[in-house]
Structures are given as C-alpha cells and as structure tokens.
Coordinates of C-alpha atoms in Angstrom, one line a residue:
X90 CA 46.2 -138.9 -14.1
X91 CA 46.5 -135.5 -12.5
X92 CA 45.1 -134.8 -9.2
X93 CA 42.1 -132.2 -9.1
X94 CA 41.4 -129.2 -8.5
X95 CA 39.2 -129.7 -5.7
X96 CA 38.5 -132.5 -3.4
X97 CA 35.0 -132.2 -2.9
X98 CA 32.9 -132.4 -6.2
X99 CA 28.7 -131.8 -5.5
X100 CA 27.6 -132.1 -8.9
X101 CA 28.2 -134.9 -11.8
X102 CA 26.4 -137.2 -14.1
X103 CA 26.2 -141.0 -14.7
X104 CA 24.7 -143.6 -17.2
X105 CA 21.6 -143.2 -15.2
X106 CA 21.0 -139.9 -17.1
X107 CA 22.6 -138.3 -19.7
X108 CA 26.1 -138.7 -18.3
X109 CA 28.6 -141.8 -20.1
X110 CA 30.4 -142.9 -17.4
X111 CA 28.4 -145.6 -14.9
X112 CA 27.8 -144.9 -10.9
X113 CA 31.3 -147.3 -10.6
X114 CA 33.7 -145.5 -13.2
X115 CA 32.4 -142.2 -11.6
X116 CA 33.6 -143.1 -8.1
X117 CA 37.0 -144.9 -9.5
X118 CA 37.5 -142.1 -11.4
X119 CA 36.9 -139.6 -8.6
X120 CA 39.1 -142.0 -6.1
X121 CA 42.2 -141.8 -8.6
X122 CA 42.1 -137.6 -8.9
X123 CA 42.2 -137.6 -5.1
X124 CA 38.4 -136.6 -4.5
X125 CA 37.3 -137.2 -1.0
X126 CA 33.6 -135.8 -1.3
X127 CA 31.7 -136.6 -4.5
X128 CA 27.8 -136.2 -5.0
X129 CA 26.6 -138.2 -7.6
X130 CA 23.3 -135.9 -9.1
X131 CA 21.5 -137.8 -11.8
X132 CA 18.9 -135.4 -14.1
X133 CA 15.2 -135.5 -12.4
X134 CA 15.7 -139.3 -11.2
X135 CA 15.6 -140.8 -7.8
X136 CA 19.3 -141.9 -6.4
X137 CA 19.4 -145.6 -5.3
X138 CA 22.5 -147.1 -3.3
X139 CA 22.4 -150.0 -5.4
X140 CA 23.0 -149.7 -8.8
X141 CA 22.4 -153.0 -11.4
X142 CA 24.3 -153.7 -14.6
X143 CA 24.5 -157.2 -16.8
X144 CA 22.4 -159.0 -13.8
X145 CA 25.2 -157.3 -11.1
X146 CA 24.3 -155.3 -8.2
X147 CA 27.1 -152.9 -6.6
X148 CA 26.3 -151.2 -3.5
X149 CA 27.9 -147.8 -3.9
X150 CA 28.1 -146.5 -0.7
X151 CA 30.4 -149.5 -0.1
X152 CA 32.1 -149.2 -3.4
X153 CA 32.8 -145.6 -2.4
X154 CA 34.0 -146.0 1.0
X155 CA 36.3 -148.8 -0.2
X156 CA 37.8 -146.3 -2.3
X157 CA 38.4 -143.4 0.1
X158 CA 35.5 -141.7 -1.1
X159 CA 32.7 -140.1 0.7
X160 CA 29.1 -140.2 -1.7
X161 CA 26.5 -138.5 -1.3
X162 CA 23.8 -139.4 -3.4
X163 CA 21.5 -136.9 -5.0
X164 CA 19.3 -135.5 -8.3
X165 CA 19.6 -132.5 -10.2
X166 CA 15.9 -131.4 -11.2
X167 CA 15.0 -129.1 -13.8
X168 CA 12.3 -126.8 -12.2
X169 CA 10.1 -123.9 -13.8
X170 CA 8.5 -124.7 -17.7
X171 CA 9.1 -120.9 -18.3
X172 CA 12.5 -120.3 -17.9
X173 CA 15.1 -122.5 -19.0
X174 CA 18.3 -124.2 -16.9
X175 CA 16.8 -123.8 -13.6
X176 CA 18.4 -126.8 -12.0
X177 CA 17.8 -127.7 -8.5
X178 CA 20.4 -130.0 -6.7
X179 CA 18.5 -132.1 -4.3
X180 CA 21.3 -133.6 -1.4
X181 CA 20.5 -135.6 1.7
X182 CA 16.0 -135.6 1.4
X183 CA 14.5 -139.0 1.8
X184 CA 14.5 -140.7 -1.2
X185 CA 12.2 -143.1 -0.7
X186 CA 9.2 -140.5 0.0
X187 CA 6.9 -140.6 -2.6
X188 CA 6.9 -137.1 -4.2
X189 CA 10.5 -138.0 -5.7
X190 CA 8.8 -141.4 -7.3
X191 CA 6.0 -139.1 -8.7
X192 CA 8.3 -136.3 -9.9
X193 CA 10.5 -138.7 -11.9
X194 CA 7.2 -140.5 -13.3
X195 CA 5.7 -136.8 -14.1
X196 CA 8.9 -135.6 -16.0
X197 CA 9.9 -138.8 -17.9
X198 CA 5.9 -138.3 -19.5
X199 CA 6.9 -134.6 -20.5
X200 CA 10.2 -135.0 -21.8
X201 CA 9.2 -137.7 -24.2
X202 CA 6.5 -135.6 -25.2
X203 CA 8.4 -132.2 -25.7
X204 CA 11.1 -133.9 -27.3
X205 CA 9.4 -135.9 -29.9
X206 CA 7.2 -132.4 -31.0
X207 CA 11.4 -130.8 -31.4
X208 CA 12.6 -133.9 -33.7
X209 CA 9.3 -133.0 -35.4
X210 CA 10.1 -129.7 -35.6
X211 CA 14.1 -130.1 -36.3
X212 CA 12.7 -132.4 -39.6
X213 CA 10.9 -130.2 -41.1
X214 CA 13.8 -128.3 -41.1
X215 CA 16.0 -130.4 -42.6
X216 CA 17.9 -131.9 -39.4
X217 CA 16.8 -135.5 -39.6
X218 CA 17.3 -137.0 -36.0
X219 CA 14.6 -140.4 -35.8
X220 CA 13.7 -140.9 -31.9
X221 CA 15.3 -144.3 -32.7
X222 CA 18.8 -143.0 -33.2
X223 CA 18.1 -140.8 -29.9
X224 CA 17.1 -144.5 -28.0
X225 CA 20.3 -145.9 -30.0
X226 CA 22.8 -143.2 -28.4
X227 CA 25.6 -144.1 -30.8
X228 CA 25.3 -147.6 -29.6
X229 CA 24.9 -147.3 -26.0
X230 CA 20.6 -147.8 -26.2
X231 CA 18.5 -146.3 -23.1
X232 CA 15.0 -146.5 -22.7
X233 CA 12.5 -144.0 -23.1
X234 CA 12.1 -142.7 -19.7
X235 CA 16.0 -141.8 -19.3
X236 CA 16.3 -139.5 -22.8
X237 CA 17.5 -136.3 -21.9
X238 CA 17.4 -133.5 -24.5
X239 CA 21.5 -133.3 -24.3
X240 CA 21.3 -136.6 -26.1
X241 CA 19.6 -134.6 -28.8
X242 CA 22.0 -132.2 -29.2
X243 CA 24.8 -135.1 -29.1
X244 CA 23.3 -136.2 -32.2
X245 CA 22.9 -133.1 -33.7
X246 CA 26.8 -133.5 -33.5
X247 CA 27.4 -136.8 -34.4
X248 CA 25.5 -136.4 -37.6
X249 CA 27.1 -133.0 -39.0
X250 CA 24.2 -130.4 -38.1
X251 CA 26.7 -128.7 -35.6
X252 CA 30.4 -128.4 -34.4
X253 CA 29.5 -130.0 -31.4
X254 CA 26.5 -130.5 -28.1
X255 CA 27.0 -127.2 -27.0
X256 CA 26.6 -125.4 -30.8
X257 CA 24.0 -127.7 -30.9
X258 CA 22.5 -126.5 -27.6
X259 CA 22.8 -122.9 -28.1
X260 CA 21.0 -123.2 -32.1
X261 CA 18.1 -125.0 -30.2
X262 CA 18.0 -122.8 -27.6
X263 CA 18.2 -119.1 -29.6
X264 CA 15.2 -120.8 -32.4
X265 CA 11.8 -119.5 -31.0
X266 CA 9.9 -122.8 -32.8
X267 CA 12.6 -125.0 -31.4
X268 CA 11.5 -123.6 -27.7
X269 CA 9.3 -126.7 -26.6
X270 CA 7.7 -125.4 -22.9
X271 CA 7.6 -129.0 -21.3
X272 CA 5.7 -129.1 -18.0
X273 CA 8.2 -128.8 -15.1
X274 CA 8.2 -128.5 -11.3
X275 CA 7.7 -125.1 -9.8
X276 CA 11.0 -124.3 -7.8
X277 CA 9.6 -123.1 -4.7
X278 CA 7.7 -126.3 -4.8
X279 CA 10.5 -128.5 -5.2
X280 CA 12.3 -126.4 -2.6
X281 CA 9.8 -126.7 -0.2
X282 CA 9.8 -130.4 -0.9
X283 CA 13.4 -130.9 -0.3
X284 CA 13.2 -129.3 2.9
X285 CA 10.6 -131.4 3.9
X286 CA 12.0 -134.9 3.0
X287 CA 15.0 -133.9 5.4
X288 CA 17.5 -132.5 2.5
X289 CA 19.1 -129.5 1.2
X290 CA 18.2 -127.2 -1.9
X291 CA 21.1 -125.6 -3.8
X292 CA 20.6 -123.9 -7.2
X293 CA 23.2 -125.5 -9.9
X294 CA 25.0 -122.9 -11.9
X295 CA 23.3 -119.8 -12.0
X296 CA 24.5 -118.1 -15.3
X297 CA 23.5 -120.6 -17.6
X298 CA 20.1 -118.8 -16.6
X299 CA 18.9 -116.1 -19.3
X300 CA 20.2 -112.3 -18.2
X301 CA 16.5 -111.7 -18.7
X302 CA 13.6 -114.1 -17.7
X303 CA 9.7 -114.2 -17.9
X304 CA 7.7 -115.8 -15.1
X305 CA 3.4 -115.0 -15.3
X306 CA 4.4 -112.6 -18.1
X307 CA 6.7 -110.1 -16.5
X308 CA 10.4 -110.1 -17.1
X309 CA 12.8 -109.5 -14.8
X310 CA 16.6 -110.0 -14.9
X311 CA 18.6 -113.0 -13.8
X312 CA 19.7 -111.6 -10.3
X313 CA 15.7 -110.7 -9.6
X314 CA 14.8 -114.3 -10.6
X315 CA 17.9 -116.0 -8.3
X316 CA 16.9 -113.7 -5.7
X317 CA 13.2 -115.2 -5.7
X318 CA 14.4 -118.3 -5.4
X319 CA 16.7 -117.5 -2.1
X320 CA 13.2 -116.0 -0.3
X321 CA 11.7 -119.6 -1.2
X322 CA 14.4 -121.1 1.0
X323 CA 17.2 -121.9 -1.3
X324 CA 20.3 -123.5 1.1
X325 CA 23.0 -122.9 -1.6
X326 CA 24.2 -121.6 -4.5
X327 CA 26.6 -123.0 -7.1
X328 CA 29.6 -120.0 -7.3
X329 CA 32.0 -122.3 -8.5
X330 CA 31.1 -124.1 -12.0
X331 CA 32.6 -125.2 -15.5
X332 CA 31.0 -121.9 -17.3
X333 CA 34.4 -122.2 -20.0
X334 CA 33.3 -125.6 -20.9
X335 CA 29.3 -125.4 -21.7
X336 CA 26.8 -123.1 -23.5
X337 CA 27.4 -120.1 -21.4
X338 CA 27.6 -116.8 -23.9
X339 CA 28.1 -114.3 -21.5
X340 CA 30.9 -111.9 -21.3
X341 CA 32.0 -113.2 -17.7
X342 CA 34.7 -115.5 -16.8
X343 CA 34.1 -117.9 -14.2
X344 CA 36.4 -116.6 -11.7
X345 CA 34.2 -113.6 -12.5
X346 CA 30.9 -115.2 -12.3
X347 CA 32.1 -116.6 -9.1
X348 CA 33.3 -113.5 -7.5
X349 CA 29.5 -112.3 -8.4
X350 CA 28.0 -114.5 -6.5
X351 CA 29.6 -114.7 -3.0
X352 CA 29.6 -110.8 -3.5
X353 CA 25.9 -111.0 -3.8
X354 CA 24.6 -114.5 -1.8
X355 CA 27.4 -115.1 0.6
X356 CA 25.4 -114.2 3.7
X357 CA 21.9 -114.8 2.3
X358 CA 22.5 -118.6 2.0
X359 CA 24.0 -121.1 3.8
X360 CA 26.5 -122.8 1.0
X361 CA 28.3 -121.3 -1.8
X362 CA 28.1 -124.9 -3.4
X363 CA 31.0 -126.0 -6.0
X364 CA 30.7 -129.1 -9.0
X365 CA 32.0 -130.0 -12.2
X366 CA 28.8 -130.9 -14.0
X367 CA 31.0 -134.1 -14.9
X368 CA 29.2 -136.2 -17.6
X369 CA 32.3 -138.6 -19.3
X370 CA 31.6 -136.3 -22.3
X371 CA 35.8 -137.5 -23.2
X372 CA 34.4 -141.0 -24.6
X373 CA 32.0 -138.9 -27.1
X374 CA 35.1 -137.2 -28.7
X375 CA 34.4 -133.8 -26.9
X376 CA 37.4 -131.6 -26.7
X377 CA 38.7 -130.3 -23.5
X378 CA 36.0 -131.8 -21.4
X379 CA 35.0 -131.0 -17.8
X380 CA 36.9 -133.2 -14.8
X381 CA 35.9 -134.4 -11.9
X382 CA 36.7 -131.7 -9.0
X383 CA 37.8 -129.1 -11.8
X384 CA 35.1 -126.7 -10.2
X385 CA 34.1 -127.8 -6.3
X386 CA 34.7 -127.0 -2.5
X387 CA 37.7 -128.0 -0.5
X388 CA 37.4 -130.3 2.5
X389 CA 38.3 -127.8 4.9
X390 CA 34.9 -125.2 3.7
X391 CA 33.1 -129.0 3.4
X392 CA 33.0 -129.9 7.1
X393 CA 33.0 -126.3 8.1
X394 CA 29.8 -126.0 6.9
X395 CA 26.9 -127.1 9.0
X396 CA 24.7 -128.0 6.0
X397 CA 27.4 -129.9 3.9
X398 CA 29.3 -131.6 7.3
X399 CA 25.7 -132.8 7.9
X400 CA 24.8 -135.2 4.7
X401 CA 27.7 -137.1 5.3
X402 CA 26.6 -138.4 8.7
X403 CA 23.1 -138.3 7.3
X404 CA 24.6 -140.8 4.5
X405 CA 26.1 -142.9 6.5
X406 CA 23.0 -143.9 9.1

C-alpha cells in the first residue's frame, strides 16, 4: 500500500453513516498510508469514543493512539433545506451537550421522510428501489435512522438505472420532482452552536455547492452564499478536496478550485481545512475511489495552526 498524499486527513466516513469501512478499518487503514492526523466525520450523527460491533466494544481513541494515529472525532452536518451540499464539519464541540442528541434525533425524522416521498417519486417513474432493499444495503442491513440518500443512489447503481452513485446523484439532483426540500439546520445556527459547545466550524467542500443559490427567494451566486457563511463565524474552509472523484460538473480542476479559495478566504478564516471524503466506496465496486489523505493538510500547517494544534490536546483531556 502506498503512502498518502497527506498526513493529516479532516474529513472521512464510516459504517456509522453512509461510509463501508467501520471506525476500526478506518484508523488501520489510515495507520498503514502513514496518516498521523485523521478526523473521523460521520453524516449528522453524534461521535462516540467507543464504538460496539457483534457484542465488542473498542475504544478508539486507544485503538488510534496504538496505531500512531492522532483522532479526532467529529460530524459532518448537512445545514440549510434550501440549498443543497452545505456540509458543516463540526471538530472538537462537546459532544455530549444536548443540541447534538436533538439534531441527530431531528434529522433522522426528515431524512426518512424525504427519502421515502423520492422512492415514491423514482417509482412512478419506473426506477423501482423498495425502502427495504435501501435498509438491506446489498447485504450490509442498517436501520432506519442511519439511511443516507447516497445509499439511494448506490442502488440506483446496483440495480442498472445508472453507471454508477455519482450518475445517480447528479440525475436526482438536475430532476426538479426528484428535489425533496427535507427540513435541515440553518448554518449560522449550527455555527453558532459549534462555537458554543467549545468546537470549530469548517465548511466541507465548497464547489459541490450550486454556482447559483436561492435563500428567502433571492439568488445569489456560490461565492455570495460562502461569503455569508464566513460573517456567521465560519473557522475554516475545505480548499483541498476529491472534486475529480464526486458529482462536481464544473469546469474547474481541484488544484484550481483550491487555488480559488486561499485566493479568496485565506485571511478571512482561520483554516484552509483539507479531507478526502473517504467512504470505503472500493468494496462497492467503485472505480478509482477516493483514499485516505489523497486531499488533506500536512503536519507541519496542522500544529502551526492555533485552531487545528488545539483539538488534539482538546482530544486528549
């Protein structure tokens, strides 16, 4: 196995979303590419050191440290019901306050709600996707409260309605009836939460945000809507990101994409973040799928930044 790309990686997925790799393999995995720092950002759920499997309980902090890797433990949560993929990385807040208990409660009820009305929908259509096969996800069953619409899309995929998730992704998202407005958190909110728990706000990759987006019925483009978000109090932004691997149409590379955003945020916040969006997708037969610390931060930018340096003595209290 190759070593990666980078050595600090502040954005993947596990089992306990919509990711196909569990808390453990992640952290193995990220130990045997040579990542030091890894941030473990499960969809709109609240991170728990423990994590139990087949009546087994592994503390992965401990895991982790065992390893030679440094975890941080976080959520990714989708904010704002009017425009779509505006992710929030949550890092370092107190977990155990009870607005992160209530969120996860509050967004389980609308995804299984918004979801259910776009199988509807899909059906009538002539994609037949049951919410059974979506609990069965191709043999590896979750419950309710942890579908995620990716899974969806994976099925869309596995049964022949498109090339593959992120075909799949982009025909849902460019069908008007298929665009289900599920009830999400207002960013600022979240923000303002974040900073209150004790943690840091950074806003996961940027471009997969529409060029133009409506908020209270005016439209504005996607550097007015980011810039909104930095006077709420955004700490960070992601600048580097696997745009070449997921539904991204735009006419940018990454480097480009990247080079866009330190021209414009570098200065205005505190972190120009870095993550690989990692979610296993290799073990459902995706080609040329993203790696741990293929996008991320080195060490050296890490510790040299007061906001980053900072959750890993916070993690380890």
């Amino acid at each position: 196995m190759e070593k990666s790309n980078f050595t600090c990686d502040l954005h993947t997925h596990t089992t306990r979303s919509d990711g196909a790799d569990t808390p453990m393999e992640v952290i193995q995995r990220a130990a045997a590419l040579g990542v030091r720092v890894l941030a473990l950002t499960d969809h709109d759920t609240v991170p728990r050191r423990v994590y139990s499997e087949a009546g087994s309980e592994t503390d992965l902090p401990a895991l982790a440290k065992a390893a030679g890797v440094k975890l941080l433990l976080g959520t990714e949560i989708s904010c704002e019901t009017e425009v779509e993929d505006v992710h929030i990385i949550c890092l370092g807040c107190s977990w155990e306050d009870a607005w992160f208990s209530e969120m996860e409660r509050a967004v389980s009820v609308s995804r299984r709600e918004s979801y259910q009305i776009l199988l509807k929908r899909l059906g009538e259509d002539g994609i037949n996707i049951t919410w059974d096969e979506v609990l069965d996800n191709d043999g590896h069953p979750i419950k309710e409260e942890h579908v995620m619409k990716k899974m969806i899309f994976e099925q869309m995929a596995w049964k022949g309605y498109a090339q593959n998730w992120k075909q799949a992704k982009l025909m849902i998202k460019n069908t008007p009836r298929y665009q289900i407005k599920r009830e999400k958190p207002d960013p600022a909110a979240v923000i303002r939460e974040v900073h209150r728990t004790g943690g840091i706000a950074i806003l996961a990759h940027p471009f997969l945000i529409a060029r133009h987006a409506e908020k209270n019925g005016e439209t504005m483009t996607r550097k007015e809507y980011i810039d909104l978000l930095v006077e709420a109090g955004l700490d960070g932004i992601e600048a580097c990101y696997t745009y070449d691997k997921t539904s991204y149409e735009g006419p940018l590379s990454k480097r480009e994409i990247e080079g866009f955003i330190r021209e414009n945020y570098e200065g205005r916040v505190e972190i120009m973040s870095g993550g690989s969006d990692y979610h296993a997708d290799q073990k459902k037969g995706v080609a040329n799928p993203r790696e741990i610390g293929e996008c991320g931060v080195t060490e050296a930018y890490f510790y040299g930044n007061r906001l980053l340096a900072g959750l890993v003595s916070k993690a380890e209290e």
